[in-house]
PDB file of C-alpha atoms in Angstrom:
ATOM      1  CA  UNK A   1       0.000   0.000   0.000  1.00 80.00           C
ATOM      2  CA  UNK A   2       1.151   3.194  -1.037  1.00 91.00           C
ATOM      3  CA  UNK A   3       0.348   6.916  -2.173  1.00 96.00           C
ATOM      4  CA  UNK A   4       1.968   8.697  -4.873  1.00 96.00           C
ATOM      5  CA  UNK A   5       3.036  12.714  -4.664  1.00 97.00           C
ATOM      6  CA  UNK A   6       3.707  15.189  -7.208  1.00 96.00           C
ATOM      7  CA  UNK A   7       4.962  18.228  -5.794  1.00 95.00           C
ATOM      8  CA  UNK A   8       6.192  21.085  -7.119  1.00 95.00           C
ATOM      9  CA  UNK A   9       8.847  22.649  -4.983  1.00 92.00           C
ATOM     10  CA  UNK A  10      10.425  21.828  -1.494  1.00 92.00           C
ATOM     11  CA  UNK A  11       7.749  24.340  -0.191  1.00 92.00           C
ATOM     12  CA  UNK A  12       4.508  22.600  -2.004  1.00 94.00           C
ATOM     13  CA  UNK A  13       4.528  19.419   0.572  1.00 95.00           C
ATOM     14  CA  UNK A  14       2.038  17.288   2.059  1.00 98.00           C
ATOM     15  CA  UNK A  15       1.178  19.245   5.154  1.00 98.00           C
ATOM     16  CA  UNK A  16      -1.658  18.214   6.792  1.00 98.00           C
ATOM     17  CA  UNK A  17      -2.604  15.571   3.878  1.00 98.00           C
ATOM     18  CA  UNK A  18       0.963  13.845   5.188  1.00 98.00           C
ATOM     19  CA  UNK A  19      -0.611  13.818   8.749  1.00 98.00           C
ATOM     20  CA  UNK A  20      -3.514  11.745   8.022  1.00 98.00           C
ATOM     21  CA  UNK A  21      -1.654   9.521   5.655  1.00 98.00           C
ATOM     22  CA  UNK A  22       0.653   9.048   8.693  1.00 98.00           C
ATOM     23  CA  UNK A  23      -2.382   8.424  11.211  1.00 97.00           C
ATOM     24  CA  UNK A  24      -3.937   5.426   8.689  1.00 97.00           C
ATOM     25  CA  UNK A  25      -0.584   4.378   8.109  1.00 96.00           C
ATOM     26  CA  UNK A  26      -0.045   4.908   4.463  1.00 96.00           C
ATOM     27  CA  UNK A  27       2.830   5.261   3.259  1.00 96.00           C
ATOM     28  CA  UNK A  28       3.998   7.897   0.887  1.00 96.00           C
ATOM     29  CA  UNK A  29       6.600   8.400  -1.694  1.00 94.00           C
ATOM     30  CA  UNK A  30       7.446  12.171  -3.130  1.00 94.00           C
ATOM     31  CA  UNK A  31       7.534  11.899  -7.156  1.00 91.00           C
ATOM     32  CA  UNK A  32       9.557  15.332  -8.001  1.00 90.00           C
ATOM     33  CA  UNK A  33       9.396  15.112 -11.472  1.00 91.00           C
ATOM     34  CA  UNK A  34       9.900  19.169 -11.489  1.00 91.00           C
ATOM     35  CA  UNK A  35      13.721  18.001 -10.137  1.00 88.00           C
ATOM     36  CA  UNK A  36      14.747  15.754 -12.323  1.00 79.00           C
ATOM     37  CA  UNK A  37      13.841  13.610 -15.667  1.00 74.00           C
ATOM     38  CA  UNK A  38      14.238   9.944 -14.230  1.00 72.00           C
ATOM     39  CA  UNK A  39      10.956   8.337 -14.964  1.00 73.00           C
ATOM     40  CA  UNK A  40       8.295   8.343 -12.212  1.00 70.00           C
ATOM     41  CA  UNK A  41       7.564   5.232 -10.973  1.00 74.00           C
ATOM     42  CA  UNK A  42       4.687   3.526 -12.036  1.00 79.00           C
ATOM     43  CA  UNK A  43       1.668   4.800 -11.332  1.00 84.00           C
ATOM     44  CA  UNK A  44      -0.137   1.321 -11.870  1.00 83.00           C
ATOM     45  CA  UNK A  45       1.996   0.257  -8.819  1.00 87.00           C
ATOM     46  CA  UNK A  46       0.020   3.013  -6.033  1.00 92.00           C
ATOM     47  CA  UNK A  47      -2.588   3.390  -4.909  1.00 94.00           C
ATOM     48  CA  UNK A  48      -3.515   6.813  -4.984  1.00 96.00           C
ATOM     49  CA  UNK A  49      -2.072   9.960  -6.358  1.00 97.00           C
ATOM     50  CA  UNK A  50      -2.000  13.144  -4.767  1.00 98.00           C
ATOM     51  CA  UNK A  51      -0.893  16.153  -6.967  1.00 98.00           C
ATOM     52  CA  UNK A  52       0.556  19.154  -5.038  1.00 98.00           C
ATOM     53  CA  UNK A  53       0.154  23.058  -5.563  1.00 97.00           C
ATOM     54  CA  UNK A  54       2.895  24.852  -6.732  1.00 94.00           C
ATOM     55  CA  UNK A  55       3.783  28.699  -8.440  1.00 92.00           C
ATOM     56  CA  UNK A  56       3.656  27.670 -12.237  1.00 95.00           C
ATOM     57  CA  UNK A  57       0.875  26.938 -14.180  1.00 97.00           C
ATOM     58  CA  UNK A  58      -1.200  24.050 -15.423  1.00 97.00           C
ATOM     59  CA  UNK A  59      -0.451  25.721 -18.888  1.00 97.00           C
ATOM     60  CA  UNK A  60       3.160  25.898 -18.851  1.00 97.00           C
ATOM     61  CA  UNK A  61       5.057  24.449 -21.681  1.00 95.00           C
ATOM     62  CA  UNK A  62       7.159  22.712 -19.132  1.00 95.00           C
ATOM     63  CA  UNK A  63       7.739  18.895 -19.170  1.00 92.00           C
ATOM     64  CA  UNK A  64       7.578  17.734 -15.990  1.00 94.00           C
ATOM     65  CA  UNK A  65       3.772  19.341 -16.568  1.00 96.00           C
ATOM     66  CA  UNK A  66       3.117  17.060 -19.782  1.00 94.00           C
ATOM     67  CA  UNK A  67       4.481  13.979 -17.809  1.00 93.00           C
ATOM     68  CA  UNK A  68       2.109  14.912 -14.928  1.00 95.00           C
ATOM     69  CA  UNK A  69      -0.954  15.042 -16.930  1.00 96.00           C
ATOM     70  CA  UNK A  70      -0.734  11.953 -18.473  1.00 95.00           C
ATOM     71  CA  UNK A  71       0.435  10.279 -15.386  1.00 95.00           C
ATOM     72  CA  UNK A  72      -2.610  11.874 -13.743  1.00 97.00           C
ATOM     73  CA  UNK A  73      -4.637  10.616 -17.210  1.00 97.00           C
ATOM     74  CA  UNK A  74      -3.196   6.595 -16.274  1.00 95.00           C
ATOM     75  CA  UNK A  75      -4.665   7.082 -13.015  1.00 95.00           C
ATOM     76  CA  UNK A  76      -7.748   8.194 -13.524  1.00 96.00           C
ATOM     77  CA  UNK A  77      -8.116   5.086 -16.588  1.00 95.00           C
ATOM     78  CA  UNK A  78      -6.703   2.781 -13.651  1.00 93.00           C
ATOM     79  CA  UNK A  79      -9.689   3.987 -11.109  1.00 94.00           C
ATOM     80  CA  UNK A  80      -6.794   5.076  -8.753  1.00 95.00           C
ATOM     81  CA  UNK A  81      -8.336   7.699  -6.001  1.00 97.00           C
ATOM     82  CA  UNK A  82      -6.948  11.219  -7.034  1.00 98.00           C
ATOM     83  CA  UNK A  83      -6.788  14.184  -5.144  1.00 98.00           C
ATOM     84  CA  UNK A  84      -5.226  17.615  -6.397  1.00 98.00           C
ATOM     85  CA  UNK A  85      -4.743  20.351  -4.626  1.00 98.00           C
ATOM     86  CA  UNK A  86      -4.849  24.270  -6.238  1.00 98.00           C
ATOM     87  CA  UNK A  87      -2.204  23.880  -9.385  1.00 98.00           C
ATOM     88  CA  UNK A  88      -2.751  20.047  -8.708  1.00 98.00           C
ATOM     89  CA  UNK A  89      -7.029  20.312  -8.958  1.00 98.00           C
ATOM     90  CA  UNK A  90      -6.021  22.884 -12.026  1.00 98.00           C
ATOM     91  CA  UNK A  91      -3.414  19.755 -13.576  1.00 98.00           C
ATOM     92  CA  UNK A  92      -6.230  17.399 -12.771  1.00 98.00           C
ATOM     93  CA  UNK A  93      -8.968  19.291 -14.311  1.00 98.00           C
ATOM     94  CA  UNK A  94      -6.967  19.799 -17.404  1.00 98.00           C
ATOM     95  CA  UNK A  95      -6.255  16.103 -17.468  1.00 98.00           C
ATOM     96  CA  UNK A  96      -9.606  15.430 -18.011  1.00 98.00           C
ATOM     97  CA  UNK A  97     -10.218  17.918 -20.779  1.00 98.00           C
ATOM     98  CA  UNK A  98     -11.329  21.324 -18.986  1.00 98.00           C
ATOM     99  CA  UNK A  99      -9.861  24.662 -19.738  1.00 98.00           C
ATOM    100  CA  UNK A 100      -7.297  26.297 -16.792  1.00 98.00           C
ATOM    101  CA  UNK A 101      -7.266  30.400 -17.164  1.00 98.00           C
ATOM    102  CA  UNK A 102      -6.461  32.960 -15.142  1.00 97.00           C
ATOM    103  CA  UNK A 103      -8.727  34.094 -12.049  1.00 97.00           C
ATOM    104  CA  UNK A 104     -10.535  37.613 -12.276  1.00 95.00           C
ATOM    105  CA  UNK A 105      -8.451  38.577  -9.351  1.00 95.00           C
ATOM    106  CA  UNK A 106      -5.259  36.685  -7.240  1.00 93.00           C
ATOM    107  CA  UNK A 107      -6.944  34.567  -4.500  1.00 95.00           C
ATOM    108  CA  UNK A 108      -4.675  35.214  -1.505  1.00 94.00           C
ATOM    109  CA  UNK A 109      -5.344  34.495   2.490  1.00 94.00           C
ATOM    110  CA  UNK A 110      -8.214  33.223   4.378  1.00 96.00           C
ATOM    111  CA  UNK A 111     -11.246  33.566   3.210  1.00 96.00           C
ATOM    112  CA  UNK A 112     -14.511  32.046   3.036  1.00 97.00           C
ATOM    113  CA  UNK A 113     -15.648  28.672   1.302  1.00 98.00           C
ATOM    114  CA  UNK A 114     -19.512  27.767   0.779  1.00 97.00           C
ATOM    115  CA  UNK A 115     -20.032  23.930   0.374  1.00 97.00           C
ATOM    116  CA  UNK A 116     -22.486  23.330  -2.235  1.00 96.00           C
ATOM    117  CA  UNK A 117     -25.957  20.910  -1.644  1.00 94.00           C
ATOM    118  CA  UNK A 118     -24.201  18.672  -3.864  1.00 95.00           C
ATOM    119  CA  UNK A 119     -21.542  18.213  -1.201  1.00 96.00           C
ATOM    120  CA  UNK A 120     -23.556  17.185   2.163  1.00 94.00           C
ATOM    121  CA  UNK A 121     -23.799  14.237  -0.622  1.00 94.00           C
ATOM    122  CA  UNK A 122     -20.631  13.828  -0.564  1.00 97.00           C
ATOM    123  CA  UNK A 123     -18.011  10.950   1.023  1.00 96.00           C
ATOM    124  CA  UNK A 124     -15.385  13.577   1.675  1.00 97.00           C
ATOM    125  CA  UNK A 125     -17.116  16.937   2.629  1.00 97.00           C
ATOM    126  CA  UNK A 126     -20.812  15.879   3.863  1.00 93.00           C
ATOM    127  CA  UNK A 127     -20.887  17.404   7.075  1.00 86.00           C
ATOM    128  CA  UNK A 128     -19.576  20.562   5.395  1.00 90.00           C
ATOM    129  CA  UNK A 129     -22.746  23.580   6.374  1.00 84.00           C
ATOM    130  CA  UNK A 130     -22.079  26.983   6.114  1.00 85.00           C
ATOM    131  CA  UNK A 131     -19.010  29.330   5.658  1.00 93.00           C
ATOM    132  CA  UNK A 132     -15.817  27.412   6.658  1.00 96.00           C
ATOM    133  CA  UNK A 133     -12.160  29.812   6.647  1.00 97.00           C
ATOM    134  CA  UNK A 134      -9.841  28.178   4.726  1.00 98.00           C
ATOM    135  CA  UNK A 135      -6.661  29.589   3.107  1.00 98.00           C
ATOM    136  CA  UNK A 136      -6.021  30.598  -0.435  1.00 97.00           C
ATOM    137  CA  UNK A 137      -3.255  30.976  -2.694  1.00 96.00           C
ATOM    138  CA  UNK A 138      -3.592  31.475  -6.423  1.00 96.00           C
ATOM    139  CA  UNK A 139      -4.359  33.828  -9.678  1.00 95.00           C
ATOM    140  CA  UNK A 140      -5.720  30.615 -11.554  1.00 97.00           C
ATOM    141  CA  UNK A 141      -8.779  28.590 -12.107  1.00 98.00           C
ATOM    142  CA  UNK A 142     -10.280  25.972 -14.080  1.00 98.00           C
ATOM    143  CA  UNK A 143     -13.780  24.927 -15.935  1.00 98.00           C
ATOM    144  CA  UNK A 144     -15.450  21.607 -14.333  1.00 98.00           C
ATOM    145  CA  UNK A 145     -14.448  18.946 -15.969  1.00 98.00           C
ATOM    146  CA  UNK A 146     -17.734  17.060 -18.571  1.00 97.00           C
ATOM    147  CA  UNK A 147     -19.500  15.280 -15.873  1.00 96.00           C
ATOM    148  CA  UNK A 148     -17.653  16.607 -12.356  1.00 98.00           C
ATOM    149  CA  UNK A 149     -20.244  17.737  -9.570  1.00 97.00           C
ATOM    150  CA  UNK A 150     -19.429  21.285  -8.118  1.00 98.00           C
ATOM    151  CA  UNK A 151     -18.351  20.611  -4.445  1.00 97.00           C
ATOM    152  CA  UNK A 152     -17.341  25.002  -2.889  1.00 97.00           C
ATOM    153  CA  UNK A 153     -16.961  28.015  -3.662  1.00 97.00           C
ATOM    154  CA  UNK A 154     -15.361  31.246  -2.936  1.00 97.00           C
ATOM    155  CA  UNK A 155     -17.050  35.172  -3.449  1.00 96.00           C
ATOM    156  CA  UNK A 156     -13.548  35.000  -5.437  1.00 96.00           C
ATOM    157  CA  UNK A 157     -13.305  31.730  -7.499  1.00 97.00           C
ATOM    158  CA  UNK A 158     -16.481  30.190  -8.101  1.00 97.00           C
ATOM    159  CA  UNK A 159     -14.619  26.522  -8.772  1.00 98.00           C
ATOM    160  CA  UNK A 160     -13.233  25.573  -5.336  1.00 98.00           C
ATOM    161  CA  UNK A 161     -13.544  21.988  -4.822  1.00 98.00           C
ATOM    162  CA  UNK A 162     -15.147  18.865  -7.537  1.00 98.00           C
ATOM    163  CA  UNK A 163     -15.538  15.407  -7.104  1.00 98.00           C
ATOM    164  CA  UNK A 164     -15.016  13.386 -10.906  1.00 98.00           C
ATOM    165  CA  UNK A 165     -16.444  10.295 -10.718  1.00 95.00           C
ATOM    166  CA  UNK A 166     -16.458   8.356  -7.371  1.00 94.00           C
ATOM    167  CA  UNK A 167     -13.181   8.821  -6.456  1.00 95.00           C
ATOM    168  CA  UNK A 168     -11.712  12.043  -8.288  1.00 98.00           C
ATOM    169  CA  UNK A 169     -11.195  15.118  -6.386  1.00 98.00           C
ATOM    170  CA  UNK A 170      -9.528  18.722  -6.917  1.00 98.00           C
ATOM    171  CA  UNK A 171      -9.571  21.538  -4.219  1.00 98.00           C
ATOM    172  CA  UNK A 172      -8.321  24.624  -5.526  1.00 98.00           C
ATOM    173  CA  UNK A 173      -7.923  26.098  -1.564  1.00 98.00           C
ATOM    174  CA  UNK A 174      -4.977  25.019   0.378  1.00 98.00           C
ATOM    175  CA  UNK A 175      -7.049  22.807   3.621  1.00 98.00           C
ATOM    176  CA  UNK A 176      -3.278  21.026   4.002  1.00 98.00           C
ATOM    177  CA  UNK A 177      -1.291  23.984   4.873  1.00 98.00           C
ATOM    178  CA  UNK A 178       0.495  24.395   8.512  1.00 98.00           C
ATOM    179  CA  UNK A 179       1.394  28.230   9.519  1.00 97.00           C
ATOM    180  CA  UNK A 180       5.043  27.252   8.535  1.00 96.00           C
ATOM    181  CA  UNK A 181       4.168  26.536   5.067  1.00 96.00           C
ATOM    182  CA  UNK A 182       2.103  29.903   4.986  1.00 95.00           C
ATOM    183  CA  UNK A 183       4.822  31.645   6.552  1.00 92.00           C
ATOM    184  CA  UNK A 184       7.413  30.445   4.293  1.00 92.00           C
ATOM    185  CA  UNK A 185       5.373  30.816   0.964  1.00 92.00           C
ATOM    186  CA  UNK A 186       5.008  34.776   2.183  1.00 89.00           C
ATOM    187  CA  UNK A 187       8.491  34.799   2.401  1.00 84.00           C
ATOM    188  CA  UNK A 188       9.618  33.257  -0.901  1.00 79.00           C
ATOM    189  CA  UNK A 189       6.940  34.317  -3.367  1.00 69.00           C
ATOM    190  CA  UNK A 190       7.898  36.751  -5.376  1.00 56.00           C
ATOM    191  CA  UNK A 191       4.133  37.825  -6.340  1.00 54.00           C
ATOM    192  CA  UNK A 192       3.244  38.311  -2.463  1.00 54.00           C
ATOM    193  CA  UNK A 193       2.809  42.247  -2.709  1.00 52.00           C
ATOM    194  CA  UNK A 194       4.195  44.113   0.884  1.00 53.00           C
ATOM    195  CA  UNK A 195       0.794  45.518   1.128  1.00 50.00           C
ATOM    196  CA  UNK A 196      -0.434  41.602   1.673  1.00 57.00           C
ATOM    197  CA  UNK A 197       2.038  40.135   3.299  1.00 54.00           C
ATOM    198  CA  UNK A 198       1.411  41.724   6.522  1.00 57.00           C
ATOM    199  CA  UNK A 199      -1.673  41.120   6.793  1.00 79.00           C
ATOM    200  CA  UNK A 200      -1.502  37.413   6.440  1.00 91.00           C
ATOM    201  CA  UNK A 201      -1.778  35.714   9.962  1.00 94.00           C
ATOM    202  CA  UNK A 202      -0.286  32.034   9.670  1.00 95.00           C
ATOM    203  CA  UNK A 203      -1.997  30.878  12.629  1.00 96.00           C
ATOM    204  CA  UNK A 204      -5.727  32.843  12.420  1.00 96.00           C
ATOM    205  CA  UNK A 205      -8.000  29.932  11.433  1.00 97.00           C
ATOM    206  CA  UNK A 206      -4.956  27.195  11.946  1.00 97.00           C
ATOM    207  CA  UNK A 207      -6.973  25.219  14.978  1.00 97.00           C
ATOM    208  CA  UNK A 208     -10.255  24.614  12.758  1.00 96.00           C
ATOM    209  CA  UNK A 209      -8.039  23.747   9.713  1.00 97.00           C
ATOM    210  CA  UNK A 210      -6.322  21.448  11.400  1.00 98.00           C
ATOM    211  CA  UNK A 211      -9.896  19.710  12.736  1.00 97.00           C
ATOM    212  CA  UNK A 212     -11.482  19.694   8.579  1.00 97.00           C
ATOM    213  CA  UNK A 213      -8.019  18.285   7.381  1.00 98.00           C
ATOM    214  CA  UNK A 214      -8.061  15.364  10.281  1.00 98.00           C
ATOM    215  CA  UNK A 215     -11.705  14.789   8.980  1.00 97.00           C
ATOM    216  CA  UNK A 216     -11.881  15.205   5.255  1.00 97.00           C
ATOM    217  CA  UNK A 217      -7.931  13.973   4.515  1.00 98.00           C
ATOM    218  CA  UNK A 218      -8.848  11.328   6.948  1.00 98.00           C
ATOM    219  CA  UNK A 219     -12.157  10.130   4.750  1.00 97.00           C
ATOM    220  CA  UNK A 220      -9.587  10.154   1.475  1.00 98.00           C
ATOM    221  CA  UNK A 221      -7.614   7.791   3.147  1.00 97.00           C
ATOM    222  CA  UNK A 222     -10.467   5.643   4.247  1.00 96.00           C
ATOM    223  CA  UNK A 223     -11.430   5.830   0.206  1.00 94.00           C
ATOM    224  CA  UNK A 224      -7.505   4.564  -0.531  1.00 95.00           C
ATOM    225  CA  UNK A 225      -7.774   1.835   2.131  1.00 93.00           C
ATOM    226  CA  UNK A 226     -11.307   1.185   0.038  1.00 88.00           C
ATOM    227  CA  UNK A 227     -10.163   0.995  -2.884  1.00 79.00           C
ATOM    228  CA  UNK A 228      -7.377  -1.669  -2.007  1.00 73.00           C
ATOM    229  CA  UNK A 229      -9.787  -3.670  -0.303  1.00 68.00           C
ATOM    230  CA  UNK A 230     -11.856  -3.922  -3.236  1.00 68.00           C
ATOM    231  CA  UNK A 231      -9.112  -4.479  -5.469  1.00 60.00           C
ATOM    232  CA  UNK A 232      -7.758  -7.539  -3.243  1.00 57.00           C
ATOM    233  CA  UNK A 233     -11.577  -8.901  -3.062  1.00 57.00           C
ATOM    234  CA  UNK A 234     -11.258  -8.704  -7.338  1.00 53.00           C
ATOM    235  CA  UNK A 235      -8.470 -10.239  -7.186  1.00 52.00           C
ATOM    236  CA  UNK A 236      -9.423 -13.074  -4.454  1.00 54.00           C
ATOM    237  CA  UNK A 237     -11.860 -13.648  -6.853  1.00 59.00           C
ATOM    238  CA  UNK A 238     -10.609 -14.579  -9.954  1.00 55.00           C
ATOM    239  CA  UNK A 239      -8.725 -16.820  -8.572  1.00 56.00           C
TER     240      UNK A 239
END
């Protein structure tokens, strides 16, 4: 048993998504195809794929971005769980044919997410009920993919959160971040204007973060362990 991660940069890890993995003991294993050109390893061998955020875009004629969408396209044609997170739900969302363009305005701090009716429906957020705080970062968005249920939004980014499928998710807000990944992306972002940057408080809404990442992380991995357990019973099966 084991997840997959694409990150981006040193700065773009796990976070809180690396807590609950720990806490259903799943192990994890960093892919950083940004860093180098050695093949990935296969994705048929996980058994889930998590795609991290990160300061370039879903558009970029880079290659590491090509190999990540059609790694992210093998995963989704395996019926791997998939979970992206901002450039990640953006690399996801392109994977599956939806257009990535740039926000009406840059998406930065806390701010307030809305949970749609379709998401008290859903595995992952169906407790979610009013406003919930969560922390931004970003100047792009994405169309819904053909067929991908609208999960939260923003009064800034209508597209916060989809579920593809059963088992296909992208968040566009950062849920995983600690205050030390907040602080440290205000300190080596280039884009973080000195009029923001003060008034970005690491720790404001950290406690209730921390409580919806133990929960909703927590339910991914429950769909991973899931998965694996269904797989196995296949398996079991044709035997």
């Amino acid at each position: 048993m084991r997840v997959l991660v694409f990150r981006h940069s040193p700065s773009d890890g796990l976070g809180l998504i690396g807590d609950a993995l720990d806490a259903h003991a799943i192990p994890y294993e960093y892919a950083d195809l940004y860093a180098s050109e050695r093949p990935a390893p296969l994705i048929t061998e996980a058994d889930g794929l998590v795609v991290m955020g990160g300061s370039m875009s879903a558009n970029d004629a880079l290659p590491f971005i090509t190999r990540e969408i059609e790694h992210i396209r093998n995963a989704v044609a395996h019926g791997m769980p998939v979970l992206g997170v901002c450039l990640g739900a953006q690399l996801i969302a392109k994977a599956l044919g939806a257009r990535v363009y740039a926000n009406h305005v840059k998406e930065v701090g806390w701010a307030p997410v809305r949970f749609s009716a379709a998401a008290l429906r859903d595995p992952l957020f169906t407790d979610m009920t009013g406003d919930q705080i969560i922390f931004h970062w970003h100047g792009e968005t994405f169309d819904l993919p053909a067929g991908a249920e609208l999960l939260a939004s923003s009064e800034a980014c209508r597209n916060q959160a989809f579920r593809a499928g059963d088992r296909i998710y992208g968040v566009q807000f950062h849920l995983e971040v600690t205050p030390a990944m907040i602080a440290e992306w205000c300190h080596e972002d280039e884009h973080c204007a000195a009029d923001v940057r003060p008034s970005i408080d690491p720790h404001a809404h950290f406690t209730r973060t921390k409580h919806l990442a133990e929960l909703i992380f927590g339910r991914w991995c429950r769909l991973v362990k899931g998965q694996i357990s269904a797989c196995a019973a296949v398996r079991a099966n044709r035997r």
